[in-house]
mmCIF file of C-alpha atoms and ligand atoms in Angstrom:
data_model
loop_
_atom_site.group_PDB
_atom_site.id
_atom_site.type_symbol
_atom_site.label_atom_id
_atom_site.label_comp_id
_atom_site.label_asym_id
_atom_site.label_seq_id
_atom_site.Cartn_x
_atom_site.Cartn_y
_atom_site.Cartn_z
ATOM 1 C CA MET H 1 77.781 -27.144 84.639
ATOM 2 C CA SER H 2 75.219 -24.381 84.475
ATOM 3 C CA ARG H 3 73.294 -23.456 81.371
ATOM 4 C CA ILE H 4 72.567 -19.753 81.305
ATOM 5 C CA GLY H 5 70.342 -17.872 78.914
ATOM 6 C CA ILE H 6 71.229 -14.254 78.268
ATOM 7 C CA PHE H 7 68.389 -12.120 76.969
ATOM 8 C CA GLY H 8 69.489 -8.545 76.470
ATOM 9 C CA GLY H 9 67.330 -5.560 75.745
ATOM 10 C CA THR H 10 66.455 -1.991 76.466
ATOM 11 C CA PHE H 11 63.255 -3.030 78.252
ATOM 12 C CA ASP H 12 61.732 0.463 77.952
ATOM 13 C CA PRO H 13 59.461 -0.936 79.344
ATOM 14 C CA VAL H 14 59.577 -4.692 79.886
ATOM 15 C CA HIS H 15 56.411 -6.370 78.546
ATOM 16 C CA VAL H 16 54.872 -9.830 78.613
ATOM 17 C CA GLY H 17 56.399 -10.660 75.215
ATOM 18 C CA HIS H 18 59.818 -10.596 76.897
ATOM 19 C CA LEU H 19 58.694 -12.870 79.739
ATOM 20 C CA VAL H 20 57.109 -15.431 77.416
ATOM 21 C CA VAL H 21 60.329 -15.684 75.406
ATOM 22 C CA ALA H 22 62.449 -16.096 78.546
ATOM 23 C CA ALA H 23 60.193 -18.783 80.033
ATOM 24 C CA TRP H 24 59.731 -20.766 76.831
ATOM 25 C CA VAL H 25 63.393 -20.761 75.866
ATOM 26 C CA ARG H 26 64.352 -21.740 79.402
ATOM 27 C CA ALA H 27 61.976 -24.704 79.262
ATOM 28 C CA ALA H 28 62.863 -25.772 75.712
ATOM 29 C CA LEU H 29 66.617 -25.757 76.315
ATOM 30 C CA GLU H 30 66.520 -26.829 79.967
ATOM 31 C CA LEU H 31 68.408 -23.738 81.081
ATOM 32 C CA ASP H 32 69.133 -23.229 84.753
ATOM 33 C CA ARG H 33 68.201 -19.607 84.427
ATOM 34 C CA VAL H 34 67.581 -16.820 81.956
ATOM 35 C CA GLU H 35 68.997 -13.395 82.735
ATOM 36 C CA LEU H 36 67.201 -10.355 81.383
ATOM 37 C CA VAL H 37 70.171 -8.060 80.895
ATOM 38 C CA VAL H 38 69.162 -4.409 80.885
ATOM 39 C CA ALA H 39 71.198 -2.284 78.485
ATOM 40 C CA ASN H 40 72.885 0.799 79.873
ATOM 41 C CA GLU H 41 73.236 2.855 76.687
ATOM 42 C CA PRO H 42 72.182 0.759 73.729
ATOM 43 C CA TRP H 43 74.276 2.022 70.819
ATOM 44 C CA GLN H 44 71.472 1.164 68.377
ATOM 45 C CA LYS H 45 69.083 3.509 70.175
ATOM 46 C CA LEU H 46 71.248 6.551 70.909
ATOM 47 C CA ASP H 47 69.117 8.588 68.535
ATOM 48 C CA ARG H 48 65.978 7.929 70.548
ATOM 49 C CA PRO H 49 64.985 11.030 72.520
ATOM 50 C CA GLN H 50 63.799 10.184 76.036
ATOM 51 C CA LEU H 51 65.132 6.737 76.647
ATOM 52 C CA SER H 52 64.025 6.017 80.229
ATOM 53 C CA PRO H 53 66.790 6.054 82.857
ATOM 54 C CA ALA H 54 68.641 2.739 83.103
ATOM 55 C CA GLN H 55 67.849 2.400 86.822
ATOM 56 C CA ASP H 56 64.128 2.701 86.122
ATOM 57 C CA ARG H 57 64.274 0.148 83.294
ATOM 58 C CA LEU H 58 66.168 -2.202 85.599
ATOM 59 C CA ALA H 59 63.705 -1.690 88.466
ATOM 60 C CA MET H 60 60.806 -2.557 86.149
ATOM 61 C CA VAL H 61 62.522 -5.762 85.009
ATOM 62 C CA GLU H 62 63.316 -6.699 88.622
ATOM 63 C CA ALA H 63 59.674 -6.166 89.540
ATOM 64 C CA ALA H 64 58.455 -8.112 86.502
ATOM 65 C CA VAL H 65 60.544 -11.248 87.163
ATOM 66 C CA GLU H 66 59.954 -11.350 90.907
ATOM 67 C CA GLY H 67 58.540 -14.763 91.763
ATOM 68 C CA ILE H 68 59.124 -16.315 88.334
ATOM 69 C CA GLU H 69 61.321 -19.349 88.749
ATOM 70 C CA GLY H 70 64.552 -19.342 86.795
ATOM 71 C CA ILE H 71 64.211 -15.843 85.378
ATOM 72 C CA ALA H 72 66.290 -13.023 86.797
ATOM 73 C CA ALA H 73 67.198 -9.408 86.106
ATOM 74 C CA SER H 74 70.849 -8.555 85.472
ATOM 75 C CA SER H 75 72.421 -5.151 86.067
ATOM 76 C CA VAL H 76 75.799 -6.162 84.658
ATOM 77 C CA GLU H 77 75.623 -3.702 81.736
ATOM 78 C CA ILE H 78 74.433 -0.836 83.926
ATOM 79 C CA ASP H 79 77.129 -1.552 86.516
ATOM 80 C CA ARG H 80 79.739 -1.542 83.753
ATOM 81 C CA GLY H 81 78.429 1.796 82.470
ATOM 82 C CA GLY H 82 79.063 3.439 79.133
ATOM 83 C CA LEU H 83 77.927 2.154 75.783
ATOM 84 C CA THR H 84 76.505 -1.344 75.878
ATOM 85 C CA TYR H 85 78.087 -4.052 73.768
ATOM 86 C CA THR H 86 76.859 -7.626 74.050
ATOM 87 C CA VAL H 87 80.338 -9.032 73.522
ATOM 88 C CA ASP H 88 81.452 -7.428 76.817
ATOM 89 C CA THR H 89 78.439 -8.889 78.591
ATOM 90 C CA LEU H 90 79.164 -12.395 77.332
ATOM 91 C CA GLU H 91 82.749 -11.986 78.482
ATOM 92 C CA ALA H 92 81.548 -10.973 81.968
ATOM 93 C CA PHE H 93 79.240 -14.009 82.196
ATOM 94 C CA ARG H 94 82.042 -16.267 80.995
ATOM 95 C CA VAL H 95 84.390 -14.978 83.689
ATOM 96 C CA ASP H 96 81.726 -15.535 86.373
ATOM 97 C CA ASN H 97 80.763 -18.988 85.045
ATOM 98 C CA PRO H 98 83.941 -20.500 83.630
ATOM 99 C CA ASN H 99 82.361 -23.964 83.304
ATOM 100 C CA GLY H 100 78.946 -22.791 82.171
ATOM 101 C CA SER H 101 77.331 -22.760 78.746
ATOM 102 C CA LEU H 102 75.949 -19.484 77.520
ATOM 103 C CA PHE H 103 72.910 -19.128 75.258
ATOM 104 C CA LEU H 104 72.262 -15.731 73.708
ATOM 105 C CA ILE H 105 68.534 -15.291 73.110
ATOM 106 C CA LEU H 106 67.474 -13.005 70.286
ATOM 107 C CA GLY H 107 64.132 -12.022 68.833
ATOM 108 C CA SER H 108 64.238 -12.485 65.072
ATOM 109 C CA ASP H 109 64.436 -8.720 64.400
ATOM 110 C CA ALA H 110 67.608 -8.556 66.475
ATOM 111 C CA ALA H 111 68.926 -11.821 65.025
ATOM 112 C CA GLY H 112 68.579 -10.491 61.482
ATOM 113 C CA GLY H 113 70.828 -7.543 62.322
ATOM 114 C CA LEU H 114 73.433 -9.446 64.305
ATOM 115 C CA ASN H 115 76.085 -9.026 61.632
ATOM 116 C CA THR H 116 76.081 -5.264 62.317
ATOM 117 C CA TRP H 117 76.928 -5.751 66.008
ATOM 118 C CA HIS H 118 80.294 -4.862 67.501
ATOM 119 C CA ARG H 119 82.624 -7.916 67.289
ATOM 120 C CA HIS H 120 79.791 -10.179 66.165
ATOM 121 C CA GLU H 121 82.120 -12.997 65.119
ATOM 122 C CA GLU H 122 83.236 -13.328 68.739
ATOM 123 C CA ILE H 123 79.646 -13.246 69.982
ATOM 124 C CA ALA H 124 78.856 -16.339 67.938
ATOM 125 C CA GLU H 125 81.854 -18.136 69.412
ATOM 126 C CA MET H 126 81.133 -17.235 73.025
ATOM 127 C CA ALA H 127 77.494 -18.299 73.136
ATOM 128 C CA GLU H 128 75.049 -20.513 71.323
ATOM 129 C CA LEU H 129 72.646 -18.290 69.463
ATOM 130 C CA VAL H 130 68.953 -18.905 70.046
ATOM 131 C CA VAL H 131 66.357 -17.203 67.868
ATOM 132 C CA VAL H 132 62.642 -16.779 68.481
ATOM 133 C CA ASP H 133 60.347 -15.465 65.785
ATOM 134 C CA ARG H 134 58.585 -12.221 66.309
ATOM 135 C CA PRO H 135 55.708 -10.677 64.320
ATOM 136 C CA GLY H 136 57.064 -8.290 61.723
ATOM 137 C CA ALA H 137 60.366 -10.167 61.496
ATOM 138 C CA ILE H 138 59.332 -13.792 61.023
ATOM 139 C CA GLY H 139 62.091 -15.874 59.474
ATOM 140 C CA GLN H 140 64.889 -13.326 59.951
ATOM 141 C CA ARG H 141 67.962 -15.291 60.956
ATOM 142 C CA PRO H 142 71.624 -14.664 61.669
ATOM 143 C CA SER H 143 74.062 -15.755 58.982
ATOM 144 C CA VAL H 144 75.925 -17.975 61.462
ATOM 145 C CA ALA H 145 74.980 -21.182 63.308
ATOM 146 C CA HIS H 146 71.958 -20.818 65.561
ATOM 147 C CA ARG H 147 68.938 -22.682 66.787
ATOM 148 C CA VAL H 148 65.313 -21.654 66.661
ATOM 149 C CA VAL H 149 62.927 -22.137 69.574
ATOM 150 C CA ASP H 150 59.177 -22.121 69.013
ATOM 151 C CA CYS H 151 57.198 -19.948 71.359
ATOM 152 C CA PRO H 152 53.869 -18.127 71.248
ATOM 153 C CA MET H 153 54.247 -15.028 69.124
ATOM 154 C CA LEU H 154 52.959 -11.878 70.746
ATOM 155 C CA ASP H 155 52.582 -8.847 68.533
ATOM 156 C CA LEU H 156 53.881 -6.530 71.179
ATOM 157 C CA SER H 157 56.847 -4.200 71.547
ATOM 158 C CA SER H 158 58.012 -1.571 73.989
ATOM 159 C CA THR H 159 57.505 0.978 71.198
ATOM 160 C CA LEU H 160 53.813 0.015 70.997
ATOM 161 C CA VAL H 161 53.508 0.121 74.788
ATOM 162 C CA ARG H 162 54.943 3.650 74.847
ATOM 163 C CA GLU H 163 52.600 4.718 72.036
ATOM 164 C CA TRP H 164 49.607 3.221 73.810
ATOM 165 C CA ALA H 165 50.613 4.929 77.065
ATOM 166 C CA ASP H 166 50.784 8.250 75.199
ATOM 167 C CA ALA H 167 47.295 7.585 73.880
ATOM 168 C CA SER H 168 46.023 6.742 77.405
ATOM 169 C CA ARG H 169 45.222 3.145 76.461
ATOM 170 C CA PRO H 170 45.269 0.560 79.282
ATOM 171 C CA LEU H 171 48.521 -1.355 79.703
ATOM 172 C CA ASP H 172 47.111 -4.031 82.023
ATOM 173 C CA GLY H 173 48.013 -7.474 80.744
ATOM 174 C CA LEU H 174 50.704 -6.048 78.465
ATOM 175 C CA VAL H 175 53.167 -4.946 81.137
ATOM 176 C CA PRO H 176 53.524 -7.231 84.201
ATOM 177 C CA PRO H 177 51.549 -5.749 87.139
ATOM 178 C CA ALA H 178 54.478 -4.968 89.425
ATOM 179 C CA ALA H 179 56.357 -3.254 86.583
ATOM 180 C CA LEU H 180 53.227 -1.305 85.678
ATOM 181 C CA ALA H 181 52.839 -0.170 89.284
ATOM 182 C CA TYR H 182 56.447 1.057 89.202
ATOM 183 C CA CYS H 183 55.941 3.066 86.031
ATOM 184 C CA SER H 184 52.715 4.626 87.301
ATOM 185 C CA ASP H 185 54.463 5.620 90.545
ATOM 186 C CA LYS H 186 57.297 7.217 88.627
ATOM 187 C CA GLY H 187 55.076 8.659 85.905
ATOM 188 C CA LEU H 188 57.305 7.106 83.303
ATOM 189 C CA TYR H 189 55.091 6.783 80.228
ATOM 190 C CA GLY H 190 52.142 8.671 78.878
HETATM 191 P P1 LIG F 201 61.528 -1.452 71.280
HETATM 192 O O1 LIG F 201 60.221 -1.393 70.545
HETATM 193 O O2 LIG F 201 61.778 -0.275 72.187
HETATM 194 O O3 LIG F 201 62.707 -1.787 70.402
HETATM 195 P P2 LIG F 201 61.241 -4.215 72.057
HETATM 196 O O4 LIG F 201 59.860 -4.646 72.399
HETATM 197 O O5 LIG F 201 61.781 -4.574 70.698
HETATM 198 O O6 LIG F 201 61.370 -2.659 72.330
HETATM 199 P P3 LIG F 201 63.782 -4.652 73.214
HETATM 200 O O7 LIG F 201 64.164 -4.266 74.587
HETATM 201 O O8 LIG F 201 64.254 -3.837 72.067
HETATM 202 O O9 LIG F 201 62.183 -4.771 73.182
HETATM 203 O O10 LIG F 201 64.127 -6.161 72.887
HETATM 204 C C1 LIG F 201 64.876 -7.005 73.661
HETATM 205 C C2 LIG F 201 64.841 -8.382 73.008
HETATM 206 O O11 LIG F 201 63.513 -8.898 73.075
HETATM 207 C C3 LIG F 201 65.204 -8.409 71.508
HETATM 208 O O12 LIG F 201 65.939 -9.607 71.239
HETATM 209 C C4 LIG F 201 63.843 -8.469 70.845
HETATM 210 O O13 LIG F 201 63.899 -9.080 69.564
HETATM 211 C C5 LIG F 201 63.073 -9.333 71.816
HETATM 212 N N1 LIG F 201 61.637 -9.124 71.789
HETATM 213 C C6 LIG F 201 60.965 -8.023 72.169
HETATM 214 N N2 LIG F 201 59.645 -8.175 72.022
HETATM 215 C C7 LIG F 201 59.462 -9.423 71.541
HETATM 216 C C8 LIG F 201 58.296 -10.181 71.179
HETATM 217 N N3 LIG F 201 57.085 -9.660 71.251
HETATM 218 N N4 LIG F 201 58.491 -11.445 70.735
HETATM 219 C C9 LIG F 201 59.743 -11.958 70.630
HETATM 220 N N5 LIG F 201 60.873 -11.299 70.950
HETATM 221 C C10 LIG F 201 60.735 -10.042 71.397
HETATM 222 MG MG1 LIG F 202 63.532 -3.680 69.986
#
């Protein structure tokens, strides 16, 4: 019976904070793998001008996880197309892994807002919720059953990375090297 962690996000761009969460939760809960699921059109972020193309965000995540054991990139939301709802993603993983256990990994900022998500009651029934604290949102928790995993807290977000890129600050060490090479090639940020 496989144990699968599902870590969804916009990943615009992926940064080391995402990788640390995936690796530490995988180890703590003895998951077979953690899937970084790249959102197609995140409904929470439709008002953001200039969201990077989904294929570029996916390519950066694929580059970032290359060679890391037990961490993978998932294109399931991009392949499905349209607005991205986590409940549909959990359903897709359940169909593909009928005997598996699903663990939905959430930073505490996301966890605190879970009750605003589309069909959130079903989300909590389809997967075990796993929360990791994040600077700026420490202690925010969903109102339903969940577990908390301790991991190093990195005060880092994709928003900060984009701001730093705009200000021509170095991104080395913040964005995994292969992902950084991809965004330089494509001229994605800054
Ligand atoms: P943005 O600033 O664009 O919202 P982000 O850094 O929050 O980007 P997302 O793609 O929005 O990244 O987040 C995907 C998931 O990763 C969410 O569950 C979020 O809480 C979590 N996450 C992101 N950065 C961190 C971090 N530094 N520590 C812990 N969790 C994080
Ligand atoms: Mg975010």
